């Protein structure tokens, strides 16, 4: 891709790998490490592998990874658009299970960054956008939207230990549970994640926890999802902490189902995040948003050297609104702004 040589992101949408519904567009399964880089392409019109696979203690016929199939390997996937891929599932055969319409990741420590994963399908299966199992990947600066599945419209996460950061999950749909993300037996740290406007025909448009423990939702926004913003399974225990985050309806937007435990920090809020234009997919914050500078003061400063914002898309307060130079901001340009700028440059902790 010319993107690699020029850095011009327009080449990503122009350089297309088309699977023509003949199988996964990209298959990676030869023990590659992070030095194997896939970058600068649009990956579309793939259909998942058909093979037998053990899950839930039984061997069934599965369809894996419509766009990218990645098993037992840890490549770097970056600056990609993964769109309009699918996996076969029970719509065709009652015994067929689809996993990962956009990406299927198994037994992997892959790096996933700067990805757009959209309009993929696992309609009677799991993980419309991504299905991640038995893995410890790095996931950052990923946008997941318009994907569909039975469970886990955006992501289905099974036995995962991972950090998910600076990621936007919106406008995905499930017919059952977990419109945004379905967590099964996983321990994840969500930092600066926005899970918004996802849809369900049943329960939990936002996050569903099934037997997952010690998860953390930090500096994040859950808003506008159908039914509950967060729901725990009634059958399997789950535990999680919510800190410095904006959750619609606060704790009333969370269904613990008598099996869940929550650590709720007092710094959480429940206020309209005031996105700029959700119908067009613009989930940046308006200048009057209560989420600006409301994140954890001990977190890394935003790129404009101000206190962390909540959500996936921080606001640059030095550009677009406010007075240039007022980086605190407190309406005054003074020595405190200079100290904040120097601290940002030197990566100092000024919270003490």
PDB file of C-alpha atoms in Angstrom, residues 85-224:
ATOM      1  CA  UNK A  85     -17.276  -9.385   5.824  1.00  0.00           C
ATOM      2  CA  UNK A  86     -19.295 -12.219   7.313  1.00  0.00           C
ATOM      3  CA  UNK A  87     -19.244 -15.656   8.909  1.00  0.00           C
ATOM      4  CA  UNK A  88     -21.720 -18.431   8.251  1.00  0.00           C
ATOM      5  CA  UNK A  89     -23.926 -19.401  11.143  1.00  0.00           C
ATOM      6  CA  UNK A  90     -27.239 -21.006  12.093  1.00  0.00           C
ATOM      7  CA  UNK A  91     -29.109 -19.159   9.370  1.00  0.00           C
ATOM      8  CA  UNK A  92     -27.792 -21.803   6.996  1.00  0.00           C
ATOM      9  CA  UNK A  93     -27.369 -24.858   9.275  1.00  0.00           C
ATOM     10  CA  UNK A  94     -28.649 -25.243  12.837  1.00  0.00           C
ATOM     11  CA  UNK A  95     -25.337 -26.824  13.951  1.00  0.00           C
ATOM     12  CA  UNK A  96     -23.125 -24.104  12.477  1.00  0.00           C
ATOM     13  CA  UNK A  97     -21.606 -21.434  14.728  1.00  0.00           C
ATOM     14  CA  UNK A  98     -20.098 -18.231  13.326  1.00  0.00           C
ATOM     15  CA  UNK A  99     -17.276 -16.397  15.121  1.00  0.00           C
ATOM     16  CA  UNK A 100     -15.817 -13.043  14.145  1.00  0.00           C
ATOM     17  CA  UNK A 101     -17.421 -11.418  11.138  1.00  0.00           C
ATOM     18  CA  UNK A 102     -14.617  -8.861  10.832  1.00  0.00           C
ATOM     19  CA  UNK A 103     -11.702 -10.393  12.790  1.00  0.00           C
ATOM     20  CA  UNK A 104     -11.198 -13.750  14.523  1.00  0.00           C
ATOM     21  CA  UNK A 105      -8.297 -13.804  16.969  1.00  0.00           C
ATOM     22  CA  UNK A 106      -7.313 -17.001  18.816  1.00  0.00           C
ATOM     23  CA  UNK A 107      -4.297 -17.751  21.031  1.00  0.00           C
ATOM     24  CA  UNK A 108      -2.680 -14.471  20.101  1.00  0.00           C
ATOM     25  CA  UNK A 109      -0.840 -11.447  21.481  1.00  0.00           C
ATOM     26  CA  UNK A 110      -1.476  -9.383  18.373  1.00  0.00           C
ATOM     27  CA  UNK A 111      -1.323  -5.585  18.295  1.00  0.00           C
ATOM     28  CA  UNK A 112      -4.537  -4.027  16.965  1.00  0.00           C
ATOM     29  CA  UNK A 113      -4.319  -0.266  16.498  1.00  0.00           C
ATOM     30  CA  UNK A 114      -5.790   2.434  14.274  1.00  0.00           C
ATOM     31  CA  UNK A 115      -8.476   0.156  12.830  1.00  0.00           C
ATOM     32  CA  UNK A 116     -11.969   0.831  11.522  1.00  0.00           C
ATOM     33  CA  UNK A 117     -14.152  -2.289  11.777  1.00  0.00           C
ATOM     34  CA  UNK A 118     -17.581  -1.707  10.290  1.00  0.00           C
ATOM     35  CA  UNK A 119     -20.620  -3.380   8.765  1.00  0.00           C
ATOM     36  CA  UNK A 120     -19.524  -6.975   9.343  1.00  0.00           C
ATOM     37  CA  UNK A 121     -21.916  -9.798  10.230  1.00  0.00           C
ATOM     38  CA  UNK A 122     -22.148 -12.877  12.420  1.00  0.00           C
ATOM     39  CA  UNK A 123     -25.921 -12.762  12.430  1.00  0.00           C
ATOM     40  CA  UNK A 124     -26.591 -16.036  14.245  1.00  0.00           C
ATOM     41  CA  UNK A 125     -23.172 -16.224  15.865  1.00  0.00           C
ATOM     42  CA  UNK A 126     -20.810 -14.244  18.087  1.00  0.00           C
ATOM     43  CA  UNK A 127     -18.703 -11.152  17.488  1.00  0.00           C
ATOM     44  CA  UNK A 128     -19.984  -9.188  14.528  1.00  0.00           C
ATOM     45  CA  UNK A 129     -16.905  -6.959  14.489  1.00  0.00           C
ATOM     46  CA  UNK A 130     -14.351  -9.008  16.427  1.00  0.00           C
ATOM     47  CA  UNK A 131     -14.220 -12.364  18.194  1.00  0.00           C
ATOM     48  CA  UNK A 132     -11.260 -12.651  20.579  1.00  0.00           C
ATOM     49  CA  UNK A 133     -10.510 -15.902  22.428  1.00  0.00           C
ATOM     50  CA  UNK A 134      -7.715 -17.193  24.690  1.00  0.00           C
ATOM     51  CA  UNK A 135      -5.611 -14.168  23.854  1.00  0.00           C
ATOM     52  CA  UNK A 136      -3.776 -11.189  25.320  1.00  0.00           C
ATOM     53  CA  UNK A 137      -3.775  -8.578  22.549  1.00  0.00           C
ATOM     54  CA  UNK A 138      -3.101  -4.855  22.649  1.00  0.00           C
ATOM     55  CA  UNK A 139      -6.177  -2.954  21.408  1.00  0.00           C
ATOM     56  CA  UNK A 140      -5.952   0.812  20.947  1.00  0.00           C
ATOM     57  CA  UNK A 141      -7.485   3.516  18.773  1.00  0.00           C
ATOM     58  CA  UNK A 142     -10.035   1.211  17.196  1.00  0.00           C
ATOM     59  CA  UNK A 143     -13.478   2.240  15.926  1.00  0.00           C
ATOM     60  CA  UNK A 144     -16.115  -0.508  15.764  1.00  0.00           C
ATOM     61  CA  UNK A 145     -19.543   0.312  14.329  1.00  0.00           C
ATOM     62  CA  UNK A 146     -22.429  -0.984  12.270  1.00  0.00           C
ATOM     63  CA  UNK A 147     -21.687  -4.666  12.981  1.00  0.00           C
ATOM     64  CA  UNK A 148     -24.320  -7.335  13.729  1.00  0.00           C
ATOM     65  CA  UNK A 149     -24.412 -10.642  15.611  1.00  0.00           C
ATOM     66  CA  UNK A 150     -26.505 -12.770  17.925  1.00  0.00           C
ATOM     67  CA  UNK A 151     -24.175 -11.945  20.846  1.00  0.00           C
ATOM     68  CA  UNK A 152     -21.454  -9.320  20.971  1.00  0.00           C
ATOM     69  CA  UNK A 153     -22.399  -6.993  18.142  1.00  0.00           C
ATOM     70  CA  UNK A 154     -19.163  -5.022  18.338  1.00  0.00           C
ATOM     71  CA  UNK A 155     -16.887  -7.469  20.155  1.00  0.00           C
ATOM     72  CA  UNK A 156     -17.226 -10.917  21.705  1.00  0.00           C
ATOM     73  CA  UNK A 157     -14.420 -11.465  24.217  1.00  0.00           C
ATOM     74  CA  UNK A 158     -13.839 -15.007  25.505  1.00  0.00           C
ATOM     75  CA  UNK A 159     -11.106 -15.762  28.066  1.00  0.00           C
ATOM     76  CA  UNK A 160      -9.206 -12.571  27.337  1.00  0.00           C
ATOM     77  CA  UNK A 161      -6.681 -10.673  29.437  1.00  0.00           C
ATOM     78  CA  UNK A 162      -6.123  -7.340  27.797  1.00  0.00           C
ATOM     79  CA  UNK A 163      -6.185  -3.558  27.893  1.00  0.00           C
ATOM     80  CA  UNK A 164      -8.625  -1.881  25.523  1.00  0.00           C
ATOM     81  CA  UNK A 165      -7.943   1.839  25.185  1.00  0.00           C
ATOM     82  CA  UNK A 166      -9.009   4.850  23.132  1.00  0.00           C
ATOM     83  CA  UNK A 167     -11.657   2.746  21.410  1.00  0.00           C
ATOM     84  CA  UNK A 168     -15.099   3.788  20.134  1.00  0.00           C
ATOM     85  CA  UNK A 169     -17.838   1.131  19.909  1.00  0.00           C
ATOM     86  CA  UNK A 170     -21.106   2.496  18.531  1.00  0.00           C
ATOM     87  CA  UNK A 171     -24.213   1.635  16.547  1.00  0.00           C
ATOM     88  CA  UNK A 172     -23.768  -2.149  16.607  1.00  0.00           C
ATOM     89  CA  UNK A 173     -26.712  -4.553  16.904  1.00  0.00           C
ATOM     90  CA  UNK A 174     -27.466  -7.917  18.484  1.00  0.00           C
ATOM     91  CA  UNK A 175     -30.536 -10.101  18.441  1.00  0.00           C
ATOM     92  CA  UNK A 176     -29.712 -11.419  21.927  1.00  0.00           C
ATOM     93  CA  UNK A 177     -27.152  -9.957  24.356  1.00  0.00           C
ATOM     94  CA  UNK A 178     -24.239  -7.520  24.357  1.00  0.00           C
ATOM     95  CA  UNK A 179     -24.797  -4.922  21.666  1.00  0.00           C
ATOM     96  CA  UNK A 180     -21.429  -3.277  22.316  1.00  0.00           C
ATOM     97  CA  UNK A 181     -19.218  -5.882  24.003  1.00  0.00           C
ATOM     98  CA  UNK A 182     -19.872  -9.372  25.403  1.00  0.00           C
ATOM     99  CA  UNK A 183     -17.266 -10.451  27.991  1.00  0.00           C
ATOM    100  CA  UNK A 184     -17.033 -14.158  28.858  1.00  0.00           C
ATOM    101  CA  UNK A 185     -14.568 -15.342  31.531  1.00  0.00           C
ATOM    102  CA  UNK A 186     -12.317 -12.370  30.846  1.00  0.00           C
ATOM    103  CA  UNK A 187     -10.340  -9.763  32.758  1.00  0.00           C
ATOM    104  CA  UNK A 188      -9.951  -6.506  30.874  1.00  0.00           C
ATOM    105  CA  UNK A 189      -9.106  -2.881  31.591  1.00  0.00           C
ATOM    106  CA  UNK A 190     -11.150  -0.456  29.516  1.00  0.00           C
ATOM    107  CA  UNK A 191      -9.528   2.975  29.501  1.00  0.00           C
ATOM    108  CA  UNK A 192     -10.853   5.905  27.465  1.00  0.00           C
ATOM    109  CA  UNK A 193     -13.489   3.748  25.785  1.00  0.00           C
ATOM    110  CA  UNK A 194     -16.834   5.032  24.508  1.00  0.00           C
ATOM    111  CA  UNK A 195     -19.606   2.429  24.180  1.00  0.00           C
ATOM    112  CA  UNK A 196     -22.586   4.341  22.854  1.00  0.00           C
ATOM    113  CA  UNK A 197     -25.833   3.929  20.917  1.00  0.00           C
ATOM    114  CA  UNK A 198     -25.603   0.158  20.528  1.00  0.00           C
ATOM    115  CA  UNK A 199     -28.784  -1.861  20.094  1.00  0.00           C
ATOM    116  CA  UNK A 200     -30.269  -5.132  21.292  1.00  0.00           C
ATOM    117  CA  UNK A 201     -33.490  -7.033  20.687  1.00  0.00           C
ATOM    118  CA  UNK A 202     -33.190  -8.533  24.170  1.00  0.00           C
ATOM    119  CA  UNK A 203     -30.817  -7.372  26.922  1.00  0.00           C
ATOM    120  CA  UNK A 204     -27.707  -5.264  27.445  1.00  0.00           C
ATOM    121  CA  UNK A 205     -27.141  -2.918  24.572  1.00  0.00           C
ATOM    122  CA  UNK A 206     -23.855  -1.799  26.166  1.00  0.00           C
ATOM    123  CA  UNK A 207     -21.707  -4.367  28.011  1.00  0.00           C
ATOM    124  CA  UNK A 208     -22.588  -7.906  29.117  1.00  0.00           C
ATOM    125  CA  UNK A 209     -20.421  -9.710  31.667  1.00  0.00           C
ATOM    126  CA  UNK A 210     -20.689 -13.496  31.819  1.00  0.00           C
ATOM    127  CA  UNK A 211     -18.408 -15.056  34.416  1.00  0.00           C
ATOM    128  CA  UNK A 212     -15.860 -12.247  34.081  1.00  0.00           C
ATOM    129  CA  UNK A 213     -13.964 -10.855  37.052  1.00  0.00           C
ATOM    130  CA  UNK A 214     -11.768  -7.929  38.044  1.00  0.00           C
ATOM    131  CA  UNK A 215     -12.664  -5.847  35.015  1.00  0.00           C
ATOM    132  CA  UNK A 216     -12.120  -2.085  35.162  1.00  0.00           C
ATOM    133  CA  UNK A 217     -14.004   0.642  33.299  1.00  0.00           C
ATOM    134  CA  UNK A 218     -11.941   3.820  33.576  1.00  0.00           C
ATOM    135  CA  UNK A 219     -12.161   7.269  31.969  1.00  0.00           C
ATOM    136  CA  UNK A 220     -14.958   5.938  29.777  1.00  0.00           C
ATOM    137  CA  UNK A 221     -18.479   6.709  28.579  1.00  0.00           C
ATOM    138  CA  UNK A 222     -21.474   4.350  28.320  1.00  0.00           C
ATOM    139  CA  UNK A 223     -24.485   6.197  26.947  1.00  0.00           C
ATOM    140  CA  UNK A 224     -27.533   5.682  24.773  1.00  0.00           C
TER     141      UNK A 224
END
